[in-house]
mmCIF file of C-alpha atoms and ligand atoms in Angstrom:
data_model
loop_
_atom_site.group_PDB
_atom_site.id
_atom_site.type_symbol
_atom_site.label_atom_id
_atom_site.label_comp_id
_atom_site.label_asym_id
_atom_site.label_seq_id
_atom_site.Cartn_x
_atom_site.Cartn_y
_atom_site.Cartn_z
ATOM 1 C CA MET A 52 -0.305 -0.130 0.066
ATOM 2 C CA LEU A 53 1.321 3.603 -0.416
ATOM 3 C CA ILE A 54 0.179 6.071 0.903
ATOM 4 C CA LEU A 55 0.884 10.096 0.466
ATOM 5 C CA ALA A 56 1.061 11.609 4.769
ATOM 6 C CA ILE A 57 -0.088 15.168 4.636
ATOM 7 C CA GLU A 58 0.956 16.625 8.576
ATOM 8 C CA THR A 59 0.040 20.614 9.117
ATOM 9 C CA SER A 60 -0.941 20.885 12.740
ATOM 10 C CA CYS A 61 2.111 23.686 14.082
ATOM 11 C CA ASP A 62 4.980 25.447 12.166
ATOM 12 C CA ASP A 63 6.142 22.340 9.913
ATOM 13 C CA THR A 64 4.666 21.767 6.110
ATOM 14 C CA ALA A 65 5.860 17.834 5.924
ATOM 15 C CA VAL A 66 4.754 15.599 3.353
ATOM 16 C CA ALA A 67 6.023 12.183 3.253
ATOM 17 C CA ILE A 68 5.377 9.360 0.720
ATOM 18 C CA TYR A 69 5.120 5.832 2.616
ATOM 19 C CA HIS A 70 5.189 2.299 1.580
ATOM 20 C CA SER A 71 3.545 -0.980 3.471
ATOM 21 C CA GLN A 72 6.398 -3.278 2.617
ATOM 22 C CA GLN A 73 9.565 -0.805 1.379
ATOM 23 C CA GLY A 74 8.789 1.864 4.343
ATOM 24 C CA LEU A 75 9.615 5.458 3.741
ATOM 25 C CA LEU A 76 10.268 6.069 0.271
ATOM 26 C CA ALA A 77 10.323 10.011 0.780
ATOM 27 C CA HIS A 78 9.714 13.055 3.043
ATOM 28 C CA ALA A 79 10.318 16.759 2.937
ATOM 29 C CA GLN A 80 9.255 19.394 5.334
ATOM 30 C CA TYR A 81 9.427 23.175 5.392
ATOM 31 C CA SER A 82 9.429 25.033 8.788
ATOM 32 C CA GLN A 83 7.651 28.438 9.179
ATOM 33 C CA ILE A 84 10.282 29.528 12.640
ATOM 34 C CA GLU A 85 11.505 32.505 10.722
ATOM 35 C CA LEU A 86 8.120 33.659 9.893
ATOM 36 C CA TYR A 87 7.524 33.978 13.809
ATOM 37 C CA ASN A 88 11.401 35.237 15.132
ATOM 38 C CA GLU A 89 9.733 38.542 15.277
ATOM 39 C CA PHE A 90 6.374 37.343 17.383
ATOM 40 C CA GLY A 91 8.662 34.819 19.489
ATOM 41 C CA GLY A 92 5.473 32.262 18.896
ATOM 42 C CA VAL A 93 3.769 30.486 16.534
ATOM 43 C CA VAL A 94 0.466 32.992 15.388
ATOM 44 C CA PRO A 95 -1.941 30.934 13.877
ATOM 45 C CA GLU A 96 -3.279 32.372 10.611
ATOM 46 C CA LEU A 97 -0.073 33.198 9.767
ATOM 47 C CA ALA A 98 1.159 29.224 9.940
ATOM 48 C CA SER A 99 -2.354 28.178 8.156
ATOM 49 C CA ARG A 100 -1.748 30.392 4.767
ATOM 50 C CA ASP A 101 1.708 29.252 4.689
ATOM 51 C CA HIS A 102 0.367 26.013 4.693
ATOM 52 C CA ALA A 103 -1.816 26.789 2.099
ATOM 53 C CA ARG A 104 1.068 28.373 -0.470
ATOM 54 C CA LYS A 105 3.715 25.504 0.461
ATOM 55 C CA LEU A 106 1.748 22.596 0.862
ATOM 56 C CA LEU A 107 1.375 21.166 -3.398
ATOM 57 C CA PRO A 108 4.630 21.930 -3.902
ATOM 58 C CA LEU A 109 6.005 19.845 -1.358
ATOM 59 C CA ILE A 110 3.423 17.073 -2.563
ATOM 60 C CA LYS A 111 5.316 17.807 -5.804
ATOM 61 C CA HIS A 112 8.775 17.317 -4.931
ATOM 62 C CA SER A 113 8.248 14.106 -2.731
ATOM 63 C CA LEU A 114 6.833 12.358 -5.161
ATOM 64 C CA LYS A 115 9.248 13.265 -7.608
ATOM 65 C CA GLN A 116 11.845 12.449 -4.907
ATOM 66 C CA ALA A 117 10.549 8.638 -4.429
ATOM 67 C CA ASN A 118 9.842 8.764 -8.188
ATOM 68 C CA LYS A 119 5.827 7.867 -8.280
ATOM 69 C CA THR A 120 2.547 9.898 -9.146
ATOM 70 C CA LEU A 121 -0.356 10.669 -8.467
ATOM 71 C CA SER A 122 -1.935 7.607 -9.619
ATOM 72 C CA ASP A 123 0.694 5.451 -8.113
ATOM 73 C CA LEU A 124 -1.241 6.207 -4.597
ATOM 74 C CA ASN A 125 -3.565 3.756 -2.428
ATOM 75 C CA ALA A 126 -4.089 5.990 0.456
ATOM 76 C CA ILE A 127 -3.818 9.547 1.926
ATOM 77 C CA ALA A 128 -2.775 9.869 5.325
ATOM 78 C CA TYR A 129 -3.466 13.749 6.950
ATOM 79 C CA THR A 130 -2.765 14.848 10.809
ATOM 80 C CA SER A 131 -6.499 15.484 11.690
ATOM 81 C CA GLY A 132 -5.547 16.563 15.505
ATOM 82 C CA PRO A 133 -4.798 17.694 17.872
ATOM 83 C CA GLY A 134 -3.077 21.425 16.956
ATOM 84 C CA LEU A 135 -4.715 24.602 15.400
ATOM 85 C CA VAL A 136 -7.568 24.340 13.510
ATOM 86 C CA GLY A 137 -6.452 26.370 11.493
ATOM 87 C CA ALA A 138 -3.345 24.980 9.879
ATOM 88 C CA LEU A 139 -5.261 21.547 10.543
ATOM 89 C CA LEU A 140 -7.975 22.428 8.235
ATOM 90 C CA THR A 141 -5.275 23.595 5.439
ATOM 91 C CA GLY A 142 -4.219 19.998 5.740
ATOM 92 C CA SER A 143 -7.611 18.609 6.098
ATOM 93 C CA ALA A 144 -8.701 19.823 2.684
ATOM 94 C CA VAL A 145 -6.020 19.385 0.720
ATOM 95 C CA GLY A 146 -6.255 15.889 2.227
ATOM 96 C CA SER A 147 -9.474 14.834 1.513
ATOM 97 C CA SER A 148 -9.746 16.482 -2.007
ATOM 98 C CA LEU A 149 -7.132 14.221 -3.254
ATOM 99 C CA ALA A 150 -8.373 10.778 -1.586
ATOM 100 C CA TYR A 151 -11.834 12.618 -3.446
ATOM 101 C CA GLY A 152 -9.835 13.154 -7.145
ATOM 102 C CA LEU A 153 -8.233 9.984 -6.960
ATOM 103 C CA GLY A 154 -11.214 7.519 -5.833
ATOM 104 C CA ILE A 155 -8.438 6.338 -2.691
ATOM 105 C CA PRO A 156 -9.639 6.513 1.236
ATOM 106 C CA SER A 157 -8.228 8.704 3.546
ATOM 107 C CA ILE A 158 -7.770 8.705 7.029
ATOM 108 C CA GLY A 159 -7.081 11.182 9.524
ATOM 109 C CA VAL A 160 -4.439 10.445 12.093
ATOM 110 C CA HIS A 161 -3.981 11.540 15.889
ATOM 111 C CA HIS A 162 -0.671 13.954 16.291
ATOM 112 C CA MET A 163 0.790 11.920 19.802
ATOM 113 C CA GLU A 164 -0.131 8.557 18.167
ATOM 114 C CA GLY A 165 2.740 9.819 15.178
ATOM 115 C CA HIS A 166 4.828 11.100 17.995
ATOM 116 C CA LEU A 167 3.963 7.846 20.107
ATOM 117 C CA LEU A 168 4.627 5.340 16.787
ATOM 118 C CA ALA A 169 7.778 7.753 15.409
ATOM 119 C CA PRO A 170 10.387 5.663 16.646
ATOM 120 C CA MET A 171 9.040 2.922 14.738
ATOM 121 C CA LEU A 172 10.199 3.669 11.782
ATOM 122 C CA GLU A 173 13.570 2.445 12.372
ATOM 123 C CA ALA A 174 15.040 -0.813 11.570
ATOM 124 C CA LYS A 175 15.060 -1.889 15.393
ATOM 125 C CA ALA A 176 11.738 -0.804 17.148
ATOM 126 C CA ALA A 177 10.116 -1.046 20.519
ATOM 127 C CA LYS A 178 7.379 -3.980 20.354
ATOM 128 C CA PRO A 179 4.221 -3.221 22.636
ATOM 129 C CA PRO A 180 4.161 -3.645 25.675
ATOM 130 C CA PHE A 181 5.513 -0.336 26.453
ATOM 131 C CA VAL A 182 6.011 2.993 28.467
ATOM 132 C CA ALA A 183 6.244 6.123 25.754
ATOM 133 C CA LEU A 184 6.669 9.650 27.202
ATOM 134 C CA LEU A 185 5.383 11.834 24.844
ATOM 135 C CA VAL A 186 7.125 15.542 25.404
ATOM 136 C CA SER A 187 6.219 18.166 22.982
ATOM 137 C CA GLY A 188 4.851 21.461 22.676
ATOM 138 C CA GLY A 189 2.037 20.955 23.436
ATOM 139 C CA HIS A 190 1.547 17.493 25.351
ATOM 140 C CA THR A 191 3.738 15.487 27.914
ATOM 141 C CA LEU A 192 1.852 12.451 28.501
ATOM 142 C CA LEU A 193 3.057 9.345 30.064
ATOM 143 C CA VAL A 194 1.102 6.110 27.633
ATOM 144 C CA CYS A 195 0.693 2.759 28.935
ATOM 145 C CA VAL A 196 0.958 1.188 25.489
ATOM 146 C CA ASN A 197 -0.502 -2.318 25.496
ATOM 147 C CA LYS A 198 -0.595 -2.255 22.110
ATOM 148 C CA ILE A 199 -0.428 0.098 18.723
ATOM 149 C CA GLY A 200 -4.271 1.888 19.362
ATOM 150 C CA ASP A 201 -4.234 0.561 22.590
ATOM 151 C CA TYR A 202 -3.218 3.180 25.028
ATOM 152 C CA GLN A 203 -4.230 4.471 28.716
ATOM 153 C CA ILE A 204 -2.828 7.723 30.279
ATOM 154 C CA LEU A 205 -0.091 7.014 33.850
ATOM 155 C CA GLY A 206 0.477 10.772 33.409
ATOM 156 C CA GLU A 207 -0.218 14.646 31.640
ATOM 157 C CA SER A 208 1.283 17.755 32.403
ATOM 158 C CA LEU A 209 -1.612 19.628 35.008
ATOM 159 C CA ASP A 210 -0.173 23.354 33.286
ATOM 160 C CA ASP A 211 2.511 23.760 30.532
ATOM 161 C CA ALA A 212 3.563 20.546 28.083
ATOM 162 C CA ALA A 213 7.158 20.254 28.793
ATOM 163 C CA GLY A 214 8.109 22.131 25.239
ATOM 164 C CA GLU A 215 6.136 24.437 26.377
ATOM 165 C CA ALA A 216 7.995 24.827 29.560
ATOM 166 C CA PHE A 217 11.461 25.608 27.582
ATOM 167 C CA ASP A 218 10.580 27.745 25.521
ATOM 168 C CA LYS A 219 8.607 30.240 27.533
ATOM 169 C CA THR A 220 12.026 30.228 29.894
ATOM 170 C CA ALA A 221 13.616 30.789 27.063
ATOM 171 C CA LYS A 222 11.693 33.231 26.080
ATOM 172 C CA LEU A 223 11.681 34.783 29.956
ATOM 173 C CA LEU A 224 15.899 34.657 29.357
ATOM 174 C CA GLY A 225 15.943 36.707 25.313
ATOM 175 C CA LEU A 226 16.902 33.391 23.497
ATOM 176 C CA GLY A 227 14.555 32.876 20.351
ATOM 177 C CA TYR A 228 12.086 30.690 19.501
ATOM 178 C CA PRO A 229 12.028 26.888 19.146
ATOM 179 C CA GLY A 230 13.213 27.750 23.028
ATOM 180 C CA GLY A 231 14.267 24.270 23.734
ATOM 181 C CA PRO A 232 17.237 23.768 22.011
ATOM 182 C CA ALA A 233 18.916 27.043 22.253
ATOM 183 C CA LEU A 234 18.226 27.121 26.117
ATOM 184 C CA SER A 235 19.801 23.870 26.084
ATOM 185 C CA LYS A 236 23.006 24.812 24.251
ATOM 186 C CA LEU A 237 23.150 27.407 26.287
ATOM 187 C CA ALA A 238 22.746 25.256 29.687
ATOM 188 C CA GLU A 239 25.848 23.662 28.639
ATOM 189 C CA GLN A 240 27.930 26.113 29.651
ATOM 190 C CA GLY A 241 26.057 26.688 32.599
ATOM 191 C CA ASP A 242 27.302 25.295 36.656
ATOM 192 C CA THR A 243 25.178 23.116 38.585
ATOM 193 C CA SER A 244 25.997 24.477 41.436
ATOM 194 C CA VAL A 245 24.901 27.476 41.329
ATOM 195 C CA TYR A 246 20.865 27.010 41.559
ATOM 196 C CA LYS A 247 18.779 24.400 42.439
ATOM 197 C CA PHE A 248 15.246 24.815 41.371
ATOM 198 C CA PRO A 249 12.577 22.114 42.657
ATOM 199 C CA ARG A 250 10.957 18.753 40.994
ATOM 200 C CA PRO A 251 7.281 19.855 40.676
ATOM 201 C CA MET A 252 5.145 16.767 41.582
ATOM 202 C CA THR A 253 7.730 14.433 42.861
ATOM 203 C CA ASN A 254 6.942 14.108 46.315
ATOM 204 C CA ARG A 255 3.406 13.260 45.686
ATOM 205 C CA PRO A 256 2.758 9.726 44.395
ATOM 206 C CA GLY A 257 1.408 9.230 40.935
ATOM 207 C CA CYS A 258 3.073 10.351 36.874
ATOM 208 C CA ASP A 259 1.384 14.009 36.374
ATOM 209 C CA PHE A 260 3.924 16.323 36.301
ATOM 210 C CA SER A 261 3.251 20.606 36.201
ATOM 211 C CA PHE A 262 6.466 22.377 34.942
ATOM 212 C CA SER A 263 4.940 26.244 34.863
ATOM 213 C CA GLY A 264 5.832 27.480 38.178
ATOM 214 C CA LEU A 265 9.256 26.464 36.714
ATOM 215 C CA LYS A 266 9.606 29.388 34.244
ATOM 216 C CA THR A 267 8.464 31.329 37.501
ATOM 217 C CA PHE A 268 11.336 30.213 39.606
ATOM 218 C CA ALA A 269 13.534 31.410 37.215
ATOM 219 C CA LEU A 270 11.738 34.280 36.576
ATOM 220 C CA ASN A 271 12.444 35.149 39.886
ATOM 221 C CA THR A 272 16.461 33.832 40.243
ATOM 222 C CA TRP A 273 17.269 36.126 36.750
ATOM 223 C CA GLN A 274 15.206 38.930 38.497
ATOM 224 C CA LYS A 275 16.963 38.986 41.553
ATOM 225 C CA CYS A 276 20.959 37.786 40.091
ATOM 226 C CA THR A 277 23.309 40.107 38.472
ATOM 227 C CA GLN A 278 22.332 39.189 35.218
ATOM 228 C CA THR A 279 25.727 38.442 33.663
ATOM 229 C CA GLU A 280 25.971 35.915 30.664
ATOM 230 C CA GLN A 281 26.767 33.249 33.534
ATOM 231 C CA ASP A 282 24.056 34.145 35.410
ATOM 232 C CA LYS A 283 21.987 33.231 32.898
ATOM 233 C CA ALA A 284 23.430 29.678 31.783
ATOM 234 C CA ASN A 285 23.134 29.171 35.032
ATOM 235 C CA ILE A 286 20.212 29.726 35.157
ATOM 236 C CA ALA A 287 19.410 27.599 32.022
ATOM 237 C CA ARG A 288 20.953 24.393 33.541
ATOM 238 C CA ALA A 289 19.570 24.703 36.801
ATOM 239 C CA PHE A 290 15.642 24.492 34.577
ATOM 240 C CA GLU A 291 17.119 22.305 32.698
ATOM 241 C CA ASP A 292 17.764 19.421 35.413
ATOM 242 C CA ALA A 293 15.211 19.790 37.154
ATOM 243 C CA VAL A 294 13.531 19.191 33.951
ATOM 244 C CA VAL A 295 14.829 16.200 32.553
ATOM 245 C CA ASP A 296 15.564 14.988 37.150
ATOM 246 C CA THR A 297 11.432 15.348 36.964
ATOM 247 C CA MET A 298 10.917 13.000 33.653
ATOM 248 C CA LEU A 299 13.510 10.691 35.016
ATOM 249 C CA ILE A 300 11.874 9.935 38.203
ATOM 250 C CA LYS A 301 7.869 9.882 36.641
ATOM 251 C CA CYS A 302 9.375 7.370 33.636
ATOM 252 C CA LYS A 303 10.825 4.855 36.481
ATOM 253 C CA ARG A 304 7.522 5.250 38.395
ATOM 254 C CA ALA A 305 5.525 4.667 34.915
ATOM 255 C CA LEU A 306 8.132 1.282 34.761
ATOM 256 C CA GLU A 307 7.923 0.063 37.779
ATOM 257 C CA GLN A 308 3.885 0.734 37.701
ATOM 258 C CA THR A 309 2.846 -1.485 34.103
ATOM 259 C CA GLY A 310 6.187 -3.542 35.058
ATOM 260 C CA PHE A 311 7.285 -3.192 31.711
ATOM 261 C CA SER A 312 10.952 -2.757 30.251
ATOM 262 C CA GLN A 313 11.186 -0.661 27.506
ATOM 263 C CA LEU A 314 10.584 2.853 27.176
ATOM 264 C CA VAL A 315 9.746 5.162 24.316
ATOM 265 C CA VAL A 316 10.198 8.816 24.010
ATOM 266 C CA ALA A 317 9.507 10.272 21.261
ATOM 267 C CA GLY A 318 8.190 14.589 20.482
ATOM 268 C CA GLY A 319 10.365 17.310 19.878
ATOM 269 C CA VAL A 320 11.709 17.448 23.810
ATOM 270 C CA SER A 321 13.580 13.637 22.803
ATOM 271 C CA ALA A 322 16.365 15.166 20.730
ATOM 272 C CA ASN A 323 17.432 16.921 24.403
ATOM 273 C CA LYS A 324 20.961 15.114 24.772
ATOM 274 C CA GLN A 325 20.808 15.547 28.207
ATOM 275 C CA LEU A 326 17.492 13.392 29.177
ATOM 276 C CA ARG A 327 18.915 11.767 26.790
ATOM 277 C CA ALA A 328 22.017 10.577 28.652
ATOM 278 C CA LYS A 329 20.003 11.222 32.202
ATOM 279 C CA LEU A 330 17.718 7.924 30.713
ATOM 280 C CA ALA A 331 20.691 5.799 29.374
ATOM 281 C CA GLU A 332 21.919 5.320 32.946
ATOM 282 C CA LEU A 333 18.338 4.750 34.060
ATOM 283 C CA MET A 334 17.856 2.334 31.753
ATOM 284 C CA ALA A 335 21.065 0.777 31.835
ATOM 285 C CA GLN A 336 20.360 0.247 36.111
ATOM 286 C CA ARG A 337 17.109 -1.479 35.396
ATOM 287 C CA GLU A 338 18.965 -3.533 33.104
ATOM 288 C CA GLY A 339 15.713 -2.089 29.582
ATOM 289 C CA GLU A 340 15.429 -0.471 26.906
ATOM 290 C CA VAL A 341 15.140 2.690 25.816
ATOM 291 C CA PHE A 342 14.064 3.838 21.680
ATOM 292 C CA TYR A 343 13.987 7.033 20.431
ATOM 293 C CA PRO A 344 13.171 8.415 16.452
ATOM 294 C CA ARG A 345 15.358 9.384 14.966
ATOM 295 C CA LEU A 346 16.671 12.419 15.657
ATOM 296 C CA GLU A 347 14.859 14.562 12.088
ATOM 297 C CA PHE A 348 11.492 12.717 13.832
ATOM 298 C CA CYS A 349 11.717 14.068 16.929
ATOM 299 C CA THR A 350 10.059 16.862 16.452
ATOM 300 C CA ASP A 351 6.889 17.868 13.706
ATOM 301 C CA ASN A 352 7.502 15.371 10.265
ATOM 302 C CA ALA A 353 4.847 13.620 8.746
ATOM 303 C CA ALA A 354 6.722 10.290 8.157
ATOM 304 C CA MET A 355 5.306 9.162 11.869
ATOM 305 C CA ILE A 356 1.512 10.384 10.197
ATOM 306 C CA ALA A 357 2.457 7.983 7.724
ATOM 307 C CA TYR A 358 3.127 5.285 9.184
ATOM 308 C CA ALA A 359 0.344 5.469 11.864
ATOM 309 C CA GLY A 360 -2.190 6.244 9.314
ATOM 310 C CA CYS A 361 -0.500 3.209 7.915
ATOM 311 C CA GLN A 362 -1.143 1.303 10.248
ATOM 312 C CA ARG A 363 -5.274 1.974 10.326
ATOM 313 C CA LEU A 364 -5.648 1.305 6.927
ATOM 314 C CA LEU A 365 -4.441 -1.641 7.154
ATOM 315 C CA ALA A 366 -6.356 -2.421 10.114
ATOM 316 C CA GLY A 367 -9.498 -1.870 7.549
ATOM 317 C CA GLN A 368 -10.106 1.835 9.089
ATOM 318 C CA GLN A 369 -10.724 5.130 6.479
ATOM 319 C CA ASP A 370 -12.658 7.705 7.624
ATOM 320 C CA SER A 371 -14.962 9.613 5.986
ATOM 321 C CA LEU A 372 -13.841 12.389 3.165
ATOM 322 C CA ASN A 373 -16.005 15.319 4.870
ATOM 323 C CA ILE A 374 -13.254 18.093 5.977
ATOM 324 C CA ASN A 375 -12.887 16.932 10.025
ATOM 325 C CA VAL A 376 -10.232 18.184 12.288
ATOM 326 C CA ARG A 377 -10.086 18.125 15.960
ATOM 327 C CA PRO A 378 -8.419 20.457 17.559
ATOM 328 C CA ARG A 379 -8.226 19.149 21.033
ATOM 329 C CA TRP A 380 -8.464 15.036 21.146
ATOM 330 C CA PRO A 381 -7.656 12.719 23.902
ATOM 331 C CA LEU A 382 -5.199 9.691 22.594
ATOM 332 C CA THR A 383 -7.324 7.879 25.046
ATOM 333 C CA GLU A 384 -10.703 8.480 22.799
ATOM 334 C CA LEU A 385 -8.537 7.303 19.785
ATOM 335 C CA VAL A 386 -10.773 4.128 17.742
ATOM 336 C CA LYS A 387 -8.832 1.097 18.456
ATOM 337 C CA ILE A 388 -7.244 -0.929 16.392
ATOM 338 C CA THR A 389 -9.296 -4.795 15.886
ATOM 339 C CA GLY A 390 -7.159 -7.795 15.829
ATOM 340 C CA ASP A 391 -3.516 -8.423 16.736
HETATM 341 O O1 KG4 B 54 6.940 17.660 18.937
HETATM 342 P P1 KG4 B 54 7.199 19.788 18.602
HETATM 343 O O2 KG4 B 54 8.066 19.415 17.141
HETATM 344 O O3 KG4 B 54 5.391 19.766 18.474
HETATM 345 C C1 KG4 B 54 4.818 20.089 18.917
HETATM 346 O O4 KG4 B 54 4.377 19.210 18.900
HETATM 347 O O5 KG4 B 54 4.552 20.552 19.524
HETATM 348 O O6 KG4 B 54 8.157 19.842 19.781
HETATM 349 C C2 KG4 B 54 7.790 21.137 19.953
HETATM 350 C C3 KG4 B 54 8.913 21.647 20.843
HETATM 351 C C4 KG4 B 54 9.215 22.563 21.218
HETATM 352 O O7 KG4 B 54 8.383 23.022 22.818
HETATM 353 C C5 KG4 B 54 10.925 22.843 21.444
HETATM 354 O O8 KG4 B 54 11.169 23.503 22.185
HETATM 355 C C6 KG4 B 54 11.103 21.085 21.920
HETATM 356 O O9 KG4 B 54 10.135 20.710 21.277
HETATM 357 N N1 KG4 B 54 12.569 20.940 21.326
HETATM 358 C C7 KG4 B 54 13.462 20.970 22.327
HETATM 359 C C8 KG4 B 54 14.706 20.499 21.796
HETATM 360 N N2 KG4 B 54 14.323 20.577 20.930
HETATM 361 C C9 KG4 B 54 13.231 20.369 20.409
HETATM 362 N N3 KG4 B 54 13.020 20.862 23.673
HETATM 363 C C10 KG4 B 54 14.370 20.429 24.920
HETATM 364 N N4 KG4 B 54 15.322 20.122 24.271
HETATM 365 C C11 KG4 B 54 16.426 20.314 22.878
HETATM 366 N N5 KG4 B 54 16.713 19.378 22.322
HETATM 367 ZN ZN1 ZN B 55 4.582 17.561 17.695
#
């Protein structure tokens, strides 16, 4: 089955061509980051307009890269939620219209299921059951994955998502957008012994997170110090250590609670080096294994949407050709995949 996939949930326009047996044939992406330099964050209306501009050229480019034509396609997968409504509508409209025009099925994919399954695009992948830590700009979830399509939430952020906390803290330190990579880079110059930030909610049972207090902690620390470049790096370091440690403690709990030995970590924040180093230590101690998507598929991409869409299409699912999006869509409300 040859699938064309479209991802437009936020500020990346992405397209992929995926074959159910041959794997990923092509993927292309256009990031809107430069559009938002002067705003310090995504502007939803600009995002939708830019998706509309970039989508068709990216589709043409990807088909050419895969040496395929529109008539070779057997199905279309597009992100139908969660995300920015206008941005989602652009991808859904193009995806459904193409499917209608070509007379082939289409499926709306859950963006976070895409992230969750992204490591499965690699040769060495986790096999369910496993625990998944999904950490992006919009979500922080610990998920018990019994099998593909069968998800139980073990914990989630009660306020800011991990990536959002990185972005907001970076912004108040005067770093660019998206702040995660910039803050993490600056933290490498920081001294761990200068500031100690709290590890939120780790003294309470359960796997929920709360990150919004850490940015306030960072702001107060910044306002009280001499505001040198070294101070900035020390704060970045203390912030990153606190977020990473908190995630580590909650992952350990989730693994203990489920008794699973495999951990999958995905979403933009899974690119964080410090997080990867600490999780490697944890999983070595537990004699378990940790799996990540390849770096370029940690952040938003269409390859993960193609993979997730393909699993559901192969299981016989498809959506109507109505333009349907779900800007808010809990992972637990996904239709189960029946069979093995
Ligand atoms: O998954 P993603 O590309 O988009 C969403 O679906 O939200 O995640 C983007 C988020 C941003 O908040 C970004 O700052 C964060 O991932 N991020 C990082 C790193 N790389 C990206 N956060 C911390 N460390 C990184 N190296
Ligand atoms: Zn994402």
